[in-house]
Structures are given as C-alpha cells and as structure tokens.
Tab-separated table of C-alpha atoms and ligand atoms in Angstrom:
chain	number	residue	atom	x	y	z
A	1	MET	CA	0.000	0.000	0.000
A	2	SER	CA	1.252	3.508	-0.795
A	3	GLN	CA	2.449	5.368	2.314
A	4	ALA	CA	0.010	8.172	1.630
A	5	LEU	CA	-3.021	6.229	0.398
A	6	PRO	CA	-5.228	3.669	2.161
A	7	TYR	CA	-5.395	1.447	-0.943
A	8	LEU	CA	-2.952	-0.440	-3.154
A	9	LEU	CA	-2.257	1.500	-6.334
A	10	HIS	CA	-1.399	-0.566	-9.398
A	11	SER	CA	1.099	2.116	-10.457
A	12	GLU	CA	3.008	1.587	-7.185
A	13	VAL	CA	3.108	-2.171	-7.770
A	14	LEU	CA	4.518	-1.580	-11.264
A	15	LYS	CA	7.108	0.847	-9.898
A	16	GLU	CA	8.288	-1.694	-7.364
A	17	ARG	CA	8.397	-4.481	-9.943
A	18	PHE	CA	10.310	-2.524	-12.596
A	19	GLY	CA	12.320	-0.175	-10.339
A	20	LYS	CA	10.895	2.951	-12.016
A	21	LYS	CA	7.618	4.621	-12.791
A	22	VAL	CA	5.976	2.823	-15.724
A	23	PHE	CA	3.969	4.790	-18.298
A	24	LYS	CA	1.039	3.417	-20.309
A	25	VAL	CA	0.758	4.042	-24.040
A	26	THR	CA	-2.777	3.435	-25.295
A	27	LEU	CA	-3.096	1.836	-28.722
A	28	ASP	CA	-5.858	1.318	-31.255
A	29	ALA	CA	-5.019	-1.777	-33.290
A	30	GLY	CA	-8.013	-1.316	-35.584
A	31	PHE	CA	-10.098	-4.148	-34.146
A	32	ASP	CA	-13.892	-4.160	-34.031
A	33	CYS	CA	-16.085	-5.502	-31.245
A	34	PRO	CA	-18.302	-8.630	-31.309
A	35	ASN	CA	-21.025	-6.523	-29.720
A	36	ARG	CA	-20.985	-4.066	-32.615
A	37	ASP	CA	-20.128	-6.048	-35.731
A	38	GLY	CA	-22.897	-8.644	-35.352
A	39	THR	CA	-20.689	-11.563	-34.210
A	40	LYS	CA	-22.528	-11.476	-30.892
A	41	ALA	CA	-24.878	-8.504	-31.240
A	42	LYS	CA	-25.176	-5.102	-32.872
A	43	GLY	CA	-25.289	-1.572	-31.506
A	44	GLY	CA	-22.719	-2.092	-28.749
A	45	CYS	CA	-23.013	-1.378	-25.045
A	46	THR	CA	-25.395	1.551	-24.633
A	47	PHE	CA	-22.722	3.669	-22.881
A	48	CYS	CA	-20.086	3.102	-25.605
A	49	ASP	CA	-19.306	5.758	-28.203
A	50	ALA	CA	-17.954	5.285	-31.716
A	51	SER	CA	-14.326	5.165	-30.463
A	52	GLY	CA	-14.927	1.900	-28.594
A	53	SER	CA	-14.463	3.525	-25.173
A	54	SER	CA	-10.917	4.475	-26.071
A	55	ALA	CA	-8.962	7.269	-24.368
A	56	GLN	CA	-6.346	7.112	-27.094
A	57	ILE	CA	-5.249	10.412	-28.655
A	58	THR	CA	-3.228	9.346	-31.715
A	59	PRO	CA	-5.457	8.847	-34.791
A	60	PRO	CA	-6.115	5.094	-35.202
A	61	THR	CA	-5.135	5.369	-38.869
A	62	THR	CA	-1.504	5.722	-37.711
A	63	SER	CA	0.363	2.385	-37.779
A	64	LEU	CA	0.632	0.593	-34.473
A	65	THR	CA	4.406	1.035	-34.359
A	66	GLU	CA	3.980	4.769	-34.968
A	67	GLN	CA	1.267	5.006	-32.305
A	68	LEU	CA	3.625	3.344	-29.832
A	69	GLU	CA	6.609	5.541	-30.763
A	70	GLN	CA	4.511	8.712	-30.650
A	71	GLY	CA	3.038	7.743	-27.285
A	72	ILE	CA	6.491	7.062	-25.850
A	73	ALA	CA	7.785	10.363	-27.279
A	74	ARG	CA	4.919	12.248	-25.599
A	75	TRP	CA	5.746	10.770	-22.190
A	76	LYS	CA	9.453	11.546	-22.691
A	77	ALA	CA	8.696	15.132	-23.681
A	78	ARG	CA	6.727	15.527	-20.461
A	79	TYR	CA	8.825	13.544	-17.980
A	80	GLY	CA	12.315	13.514	-19.581
A	81	ASN	CA	14.666	10.899	-18.129
A	82	LYS	CA	12.028	9.581	-15.770
A	83	ALA	CA	10.116	8.045	-18.689
A	84	GLN	CA	12.055	4.924	-19.629
A	85	LYS	CA	9.634	2.044	-19.134
A	86	PHE	CA	6.298	1.596	-20.839
A	87	ILE	CA	3.251	-0.644	-21.038
A	88	ALA	CA	1.730	-1.149	-24.489
A	89	TYR	CA	-1.979	-0.895	-23.697
A	90	TYR	CA	-4.204	-2.404	-26.385
A	91	GLN	CA	-7.312	-0.538	-25.340
A	92	ALA	CA	-9.823	0.369	-28.048
A	93	PHE	CA	-12.641	-2.044	-28.850
A	94	THR	CA	-11.968	-5.803	-28.367
A	95	ASN	CA	-8.292	-6.621	-28.613
A	96	THR	CA	-8.619	-10.404	-29.011
A	97	HIS	CA	-11.300	-10.212	-31.702
A	98	ALA	CA	-9.290	-11.327	-34.743
A	99	PRO	CA	-7.655	-14.451	-36.208
A	100	LEU	CA	-4.657	-15.729	-34.253
A	101	ASP	CA	-2.030	-14.723	-36.842
A	102	ARG	CA	-3.331	-11.124	-36.847
A	103	LEU	CA	-3.327	-11.059	-33.035
A	104	ALA	CA	0.239	-12.393	-32.898
A	105	GLU	CA	1.372	-9.709	-35.363
A	106	VAL	CA	-0.306	-6.930	-33.370
A	107	TYR	CA	1.069	-8.050	-29.996
A	108	GLU	CA	4.560	-8.441	-31.491
A	109	VAL	CA	4.743	-4.635	-31.869
A	110	GLY	CA	4.733	-4.280	-28.077
A	111	LEU	CA	6.726	-7.441	-27.414
A	112	LYS	CA	9.703	-6.472	-29.527
A	113	HIS	CA	9.996	-2.845	-28.389
A	114	PRO	CA	13.017	-2.566	-26.076
A	115	GLU	CA	11.445	0.069	-23.801
A	116	VAL	CA	8.123	-1.746	-23.438
A	117	VAL	CA	8.236	-3.813	-20.249
A	118	GLY	CA	4.724	-5.229	-20.486
A	119	LEU	CA	1.464	-5.516	-22.387
A	120	ALA	CA	-2.108	-4.855	-21.267
A	121	ILE	CA	-4.912	-6.249	-23.417
A	122	GLY	CA	-8.472	-5.002	-23.038
A	123	THR	CA	-11.115	-7.415	-24.255
A	124	ARG	CA	-14.503	-9.035	-23.612
A	125	PRO	CA	-15.042	-12.273	-21.668
A	126	ASP	CA	-16.781	-13.828	-24.688
A	127	ALA	CA	-13.846	-13.150	-27.023
A	128	VAL	CA	-11.185	-15.430	-25.549
A	129	PRO	CA	-11.390	-18.937	-27.039
A	130	GLU	CA	-8.845	-21.494	-25.781
A	131	LYS	CA	-6.399	-20.920	-28.656
A	132	THR	CA	-6.376	-17.185	-27.977
A	133	LEU	CA	-5.653	-17.867	-24.304
A	134	ASP	CA	-2.804	-20.180	-25.385
A	135	LEU	CA	-1.352	-17.277	-27.383
A	136	LEU	CA	-1.715	-14.967	-24.368
A	137	SER	CA	0.068	-17.594	-22.225
A	138	ASP	CA	3.004	-17.528	-24.644
A	139	ILE	CA	3.101	-13.726	-24.406
A	140	ALA	CA	3.024	-13.837	-20.604
A	141	ARG	CA	6.138	-16.022	-20.734
A	142	ARG	CA	7.956	-13.392	-22.817
A	143	LYS	CA	6.817	-10.169	-21.110
A	144	TYR	CA	4.682	-8.999	-18.215
A	145	LEU	CA	1.023	-9.190	-19.209
A	146	TRP	CA	-2.397	-8.507	-17.843
A	147	VAL	CA	-5.766	-8.943	-19.551
A	148	GLU	CA	-8.747	-6.680	-18.852
A	149	TYR	CA	-12.295	-8.066	-18.812
A	150	GLY	CA	-15.182	-5.674	-18.339
A	151	LEU	CA	-17.929	-7.008	-16.092
A	152	GLN	CA	-19.516	-3.620	-15.249
A	153	SER	CA	-22.243	-5.233	-13.109
A	154	ALA	CA	-22.829	-8.622	-11.508
A	155	HIS	CA	-26.523	-8.411	-12.429
A	156	ASN	CA	-27.689	-9.960	-15.676
A	157	GLN	CA	-30.735	-7.681	-15.694
A	158	THR	CA	-28.425	-4.646	-15.849
A	159	LEU	CA	-26.137	-6.268	-18.436
A	160	GLU	CA	-29.172	-6.926	-20.589
A	161	PHE	CA	-30.493	-3.381	-20.237
A	162	ILE	CA	-27.139	-1.851	-21.227
A	163	ASN	CA	-26.784	-4.383	-24.073
A	164	ARG	CA	-23.491	-5.903	-22.915
A	165	ALA	CA	-24.400	-9.061	-24.841
A	166	HIS	CA	-22.613	-11.289	-22.338
A	167	THR	CA	-23.666	-12.658	-18.969
A	168	VAL	CA	-22.106	-12.651	-15.520
A	169	GLU	CA	-21.537	-16.395	-15.956
A	170	GLU	CA	-19.544	-15.845	-19.169
A	171	TRP	CA	-17.347	-13.333	-17.330
A	172	SER	CA	-16.675	-15.792	-14.481
A	173	ASP	CA	-15.892	-18.559	-16.975
A	174	ALA	CA	-13.362	-16.378	-18.865
A	175	VAL	CA	-11.736	-15.343	-15.581
A	176	GLN	CA	-11.348	-18.958	-14.479
A	177	ARG	CA	-9.942	-20.132	-17.832
A	178	THR	CA	-7.473	-17.212	-17.849
A	179	GLN	CA	-6.419	-17.782	-14.245
A	180	ARG	CA	-5.709	-21.455	-14.975
A	181	ARG	CA	-2.981	-20.213	-17.312
A	182	GLY	CA	-1.506	-17.955	-14.632
A	183	ILE	CA	-2.332	-14.738	-16.513
A	184	GLU	CA	-3.071	-11.638	-14.446
A	185	ILE	CA	-6.550	-10.136	-14.835
A	186	CYS	CA	-7.977	-6.699	-14.224
A	187	GLY	CA	-11.782	-6.516	-13.945
A	188	HIS	CA	-13.911	-3.438	-14.640
A	189	LEU	CA	-16.992	-2.222	-12.784
A	190	ILE	CA	-19.196	0.791	-13.460
A	191	HIS	CA	-21.088	2.361	-10.558
A	192	GLY	CA	-24.353	4.187	-11.224
A	193	LEU	CA	-25.576	1.976	-14.085
A	194	PRO	CA	-29.269	1.786	-14.930
A	195	SER	CA	-30.891	-1.629	-14.461
A	196	ALA	CA	-34.142	-0.656	-16.233
A	197	PRO	CA	-35.594	2.540	-17.793
A	198	GLY	CA	-35.539	5.306	-15.178
A	199	GLN	CA	-34.046	3.003	-12.546
A	200	MET	CA	-30.477	3.038	-11.236
A	201	GLU	CA	-28.857	0.028	-9.587
A	202	THR	CA	-29.201	0.290	-5.813
A	203	PRO	CA	-26.037	0.654	-3.686
A	204	ALA	CA	-26.692	-2.913	-2.460
A	205	MET	CA	-26.604	-4.164	-6.075
A	206	MET	CA	-23.346	-2.282	-6.697
A	207	MET	CA	-21.809	-3.882	-3.597
A	208	GLU	CA	-22.893	-7.325	-4.825
A	209	SER	CA	-20.884	-6.610	-7.975
A	210	VAL	CA	-17.925	-5.551	-5.835
A	211	ASN	CA	-18.215	-8.734	-3.754
A	212	LEU	CA	-18.221	-10.885	-6.882
A	213	MET	CA	-15.112	-9.118	-8.149
A	214	ALA	CA	-13.453	-9.335	-4.689
A	215	ARG	CA	-13.825	-13.118	-4.565
A	216	SER	CA	-13.205	-13.879	-8.232
A	217	GLY	CA	-9.417	-14.009	-7.890
A	218	VAL	CA	-8.730	-11.152	-10.344
A	219	THR	CA	-5.555	-9.312	-9.373
A	220	GLY	CA	-6.679	-5.805	-10.266
A	221	ILE	CA	-9.759	-3.634	-10.660
A	222	LYS	CA	-10.899	-0.478	-12.411
A	223	ILE	CA	-13.957	1.280	-11.029
A	224	HIS	CA	-15.604	3.996	-13.116
A	225	SER	CA	-18.653	6.105	-12.641
A	226	LEU	CA	-21.196	5.858	-15.419
A	227	HIS	CA	-20.355	8.402	-18.130
A	228	ILE	CA	-22.910	9.566	-20.647
A	229	VAL	CA	-21.003	10.419	-23.825
A	230	ARG	CA	-21.988	11.906	-27.159
A	231	GLY	CA	-22.702	9.363	-29.858
A	232	SER	CA	-23.811	6.634	-27.430
A	233	ILE	CA	-27.284	5.095	-27.214
A	234	MET	CA	-27.350	6.150	-23.589
A	235	ALA	CA	-26.982	9.808	-24.613
A	236	PHE	CA	-30.441	9.522	-26.188
A	237	GLN	CA	-31.865	7.568	-23.223
A	238	TYR	CA	-30.486	10.262	-20.913
A	239	LYS	CA	-32.092	13.010	-22.983
A	240	ILE	CA	-35.534	11.428	-22.682
A	241	GLY	CA	-35.113	10.958	-18.928
A	242	ASP	CA	-34.501	7.199	-18.829
A	243	ILE	CA	-31.100	7.408	-17.109
A	244	PRO	CA	-31.019	8.737	-13.533
A	245	MET	CA	-27.894	10.712	-12.621
A	246	PHE	CA	-26.096	10.801	-9.269
A	247	SER	CA	-23.926	13.209	-7.300
A	248	MET	CA	-20.197	13.112	-6.729
A	249	GLU	CA	-20.868	12.616	-3.016
A	250	ALA	CA	-22.889	9.479	-3.766
A	251	TYR	CA	-20.180	8.138	-6.097
A	252	VAL	CA	-17.428	8.829	-3.560
A	253	GLY	CA	-19.415	6.905	-0.930
A	254	TRP	CA	-19.857	3.908	-3.281
A	255	VAL	CA	-16.143	3.877	-4.110
A	256	CYS	CA	-15.118	3.948	-0.437
A	257	ASP	CA	-17.652	1.189	0.339
A	258	SER	CA	-16.117	-0.779	-2.556
A	259	LEU	CA	-12.524	-0.310	-1.403
A	260	GLU	CA	-13.471	-1.575	2.038
A	261	ARG	CA	-14.890	-4.766	0.474
A	262	LEU	CA	-11.961	-5.551	-1.846
A	263	PRO	CA	-9.090	-7.774	-0.702
A	264	PRO	CA	-6.095	-5.729	0.515
A	265	GLN	CA	-3.821	-7.263	-2.142
A	266	MET	CA	-6.062	-6.340	-5.093
A	267	GLN	CA	-4.364	-3.689	-7.234
A	268	ILE	CA	-6.406	-0.549	-7.830
A	269	HIS	CA	-5.915	0.487	-11.456
A	270	ARG	CA	-8.496	3.251	-11.445
A	271	LEU	CA	-11.177	4.793	-9.243
A	272	THR	CA	-12.618	7.313	-11.656
A	273	GLY	CA	-13.117	7.555	-15.411
A	274	ASP	CA	-10.571	8.770	-17.913
A	275	GLY	CA	-12.630	9.304	-21.058
A	276	LEU	CA	-12.491	11.967	-23.734
A	277	LYS	CA	-13.744	15.187	-22.111
A	278	HIS	CA	-15.170	16.749	-25.277
A	279	LEU	CA	-17.610	13.807	-25.544
A	280	LEU	CA	-18.818	13.923	-21.942
A	281	ILE	CA	-22.448	14.909	-21.357
A	282	ALA	CA	-22.857	13.828	-17.711
A	283	PRO	CA	-22.052	13.720	-14.880
A	284	GLU	CA	-20.478	17.168	-15.116
A	285	TRP	CA	-18.496	16.740	-11.865
A	286	SER	CA	-16.555	13.783	-13.346
A	287	ARG	CA	-14.576	16.119	-15.640
A	288	ASP	CA	-12.012	16.786	-12.942
A	289	LYS	CA	-10.414	13.518	-11.929
A	290	ARG	CA	-8.266	15.147	-9.247
A	291	VAL	CA	-11.288	16.576	-7.437
A	292	VAL	CA	-12.959	13.151	-7.393
A	293	LEU	CA	-9.816	11.362	-6.190
A	294	THR	CA	-9.209	13.972	-3.493
A	295	ALA	CA	-12.790	13.510	-2.270
A	296	ILE	CA	-12.334	9.707	-2.180
A	297	ASN	CA	-9.102	10.020	-0.197
A	298	LYS	CA	-10.718	12.496	2.187
A	299	GLU	CA	-13.697	10.218	2.769
A	300	MET	CA	-11.433	7.204	3.419
A	301	ALA	CA	-9.477	9.312	5.937
A	302	SER	CA	-12.605	10.587	7.666
A	303	ARG	CA	-13.904	7.014	7.983
A	304	GLY	CA	-10.475	5.965	9.319
A	305	THR	CA	-10.671	3.000	6.972
A	306	VAL	CA	-8.488	1.113	4.485
A	307	GLN	CA	-8.889	-1.212	1.509
A	308	GLY	CA	-10.000	-4.624	2.758
A	309	ALA	CA	-11.442	-3.397	6.074
A	310	LYS	CA	-14.751	-5.172	5.316
A	311	TYR	CA	-13.469	-7.891	2.985
A	312	LEU	CA	-15.161	-11.216	3.690
A	313	PRO	CA	-13.597	-13.986	1.591
A	314	ASN	CA	-16.243	-16.649	2.175
A	315	THR	CA	-19.893	-15.774	1.933
A	316	ALA	CA	-22.729	-17.055	-0.188
A	317	THR	CA	-22.284	-14.399	-2.900
A	318	ALA	CA	-18.766	-15.708	-3.550
A	319	THR	CA	-20.215	-18.399	-5.765
A	320	ARG	CA	-22.181	-16.047	-8.029
B	401	SF4	S1	-17.593	-4.293	-25.401
B	401	SF4	FE1	-16.346	-2.425	-25.262
B	401	SF4	S2	-15.984	-1.761	-27.389
B	401	SF4	FE2	-17.650	-3.264	-27.412
B	401	SF4	S3	-19.509	-2.032	-27.387
B	401	SF4	FE3	-19.035	-2.578	-25.258
B	401	SF4	S4	-17.752	-0.913	-24.422
B	401	SF4	FE4	-17.825	-0.696	-26.682
C-alpha cells in the first residue's frame, strides 16, 4: 500500500516491480467488437461511443508502431529521463477479436519494443477462445502481461439493459480459464448503471458486484462512474429521462464502500473515469479527476478505513 493512500495503487506495484515509474501508451489496433459487428450482437453497449471507449489520442489510422513511438515520445517530452519504461496498452474495442495470426502480429509490436516492459490487453469475456488464451500464455512467458475483462455489473438484468451481450456467468468462466494459465486479470466495474428505464442500480446491487469481483481471484480492478457520452445510445436515453444521474458525493461513498470490500492485495488500477472530455455529457463533476480522487481520499481518511477493512472472503455471494 502507498504510504500516503489507504489502498494499493497498481502504479506503485509496477514501480516496485520494474524499479521505475511505468507509463502506459494506449493503442488502437483497428479491431472491431463482437457486440458491434454482429458476431454477438449489434449496436454495442449503450454507454459506448464510436471510439470503442478508447482514451487514445493518436489517430487510429496511424500504424501501431507509430502510435507506440509517438506515445512514448509524448511521455518523454513531459517527464524527460524519468520516462524509460512503458506498457503497451491495447485498449480500443476488443483486442482479441481477430484471427490468431493477426493477433500475434499486433502483440509483437509491443513485445519487440526494447522500452516496453509489459502488455495490457483489453477485451470481452466472450472473445477469448482457448487458442487465444494459449497465445496470451506464450506472451506472458515473454513479457509482463495482464488482460482486462469488463464485467460492469454482476446483475444480468443490468447487463441486458445496457446491451453488454454477455452474462455474468460468461465473465466468471473467462476469468477462471485465464487464471488457470496464470495470466493476471484486471476486472472493470461501473457504478451508477441503470438496471431498467428510469431506474439506477441500488447501492446494495453495486456492492454485490464488488463482492463478486473481490472473490473472483482477479488481481486488479478499475472502477468507473457511469459516463454519458456523445454518440452513445445512452446519450439519447439520458435526454428522454430514462437514465437517472447521481452526485459526486454518492459516487465517492460507493467507491469507499467498494474499497473496504476488496481484498487488501487487489491492485487498484483506477477509481474514476478517464474518457475523452469533449464527448462527456454527464455527470459534469466527473470532468475533474483530481477533485474526485481527493474527495475519495478524504472520505477514506474521515472514515479511518483502508482497503479490505470489510473484505469477507467466504460468503454465499462468492459463488455467483
Ligand atoms: S464491449 Fe467495449 S468496445 Fe464493445 S460495445 Fe461494449 S464498451 Fe464498446
């Protein structure tokens, strides 16, 4: 745990492992998503915009090698000598949704770069057949690797309403098959999701999602607040009043409740969203990440609590 923070930051774990601060370079390898191209469904998750929930700033038309070099150059321009180690983060859309030879070619860009110390691959739980996991196992033997699987909610009713086009059970199955190969996993949750028109998940539902994640064996977690962005289906649903919004105070409370329920060794990758600000419609307060993080840290301090304070490894919900 960081000396200053009552939770275990993933960035601190990376720093300890590699002896220096490690910088992430986000990449768009030009993949599509099974939830958009018809493989599984069409239309995509209702909160997703046309960029595939990417925070990447280099145009995706740039070659992958150029994207990586430009991303590294940006970090070096900002941090000078301190920026020497990088993670190639395959973020946009579904980064295992292609034939194996194409995947191998794409991952090789990160694998062969001398300053890239690891790869992060964002994907969906229904896009990792056994042969793809075998390929990821080979990569994990060559360089540090983690895979990211969005769950968002442990409630199939919510997943259906937001058109995730996968179930909680599919997520758990992918996690187990990935863990069997010894690959690290980061899971994603979104707090404040709607479970039906005009109805937000209750805090108890959100904590059930946290409990599932806490006992799933994933090594890391990203928690976001729901973001309504331009170009998403949810932007329209929000306009017609079908998506309830929530305050920063409520979100901060849910995050602190979540941290208390997560195991102390789970790495915290993110506690607030990092999307493209020009696309954001709501919630307005989420524009300033620092304000949200400061409020979370303040609330943890005022509760006198730490990550894991209410973690219960063995309860009935562990099997969900
Ligand atoms: S799985 Fe990811 S890329 Fe695909 S529609 Fe959902 S958020 Fe967008």
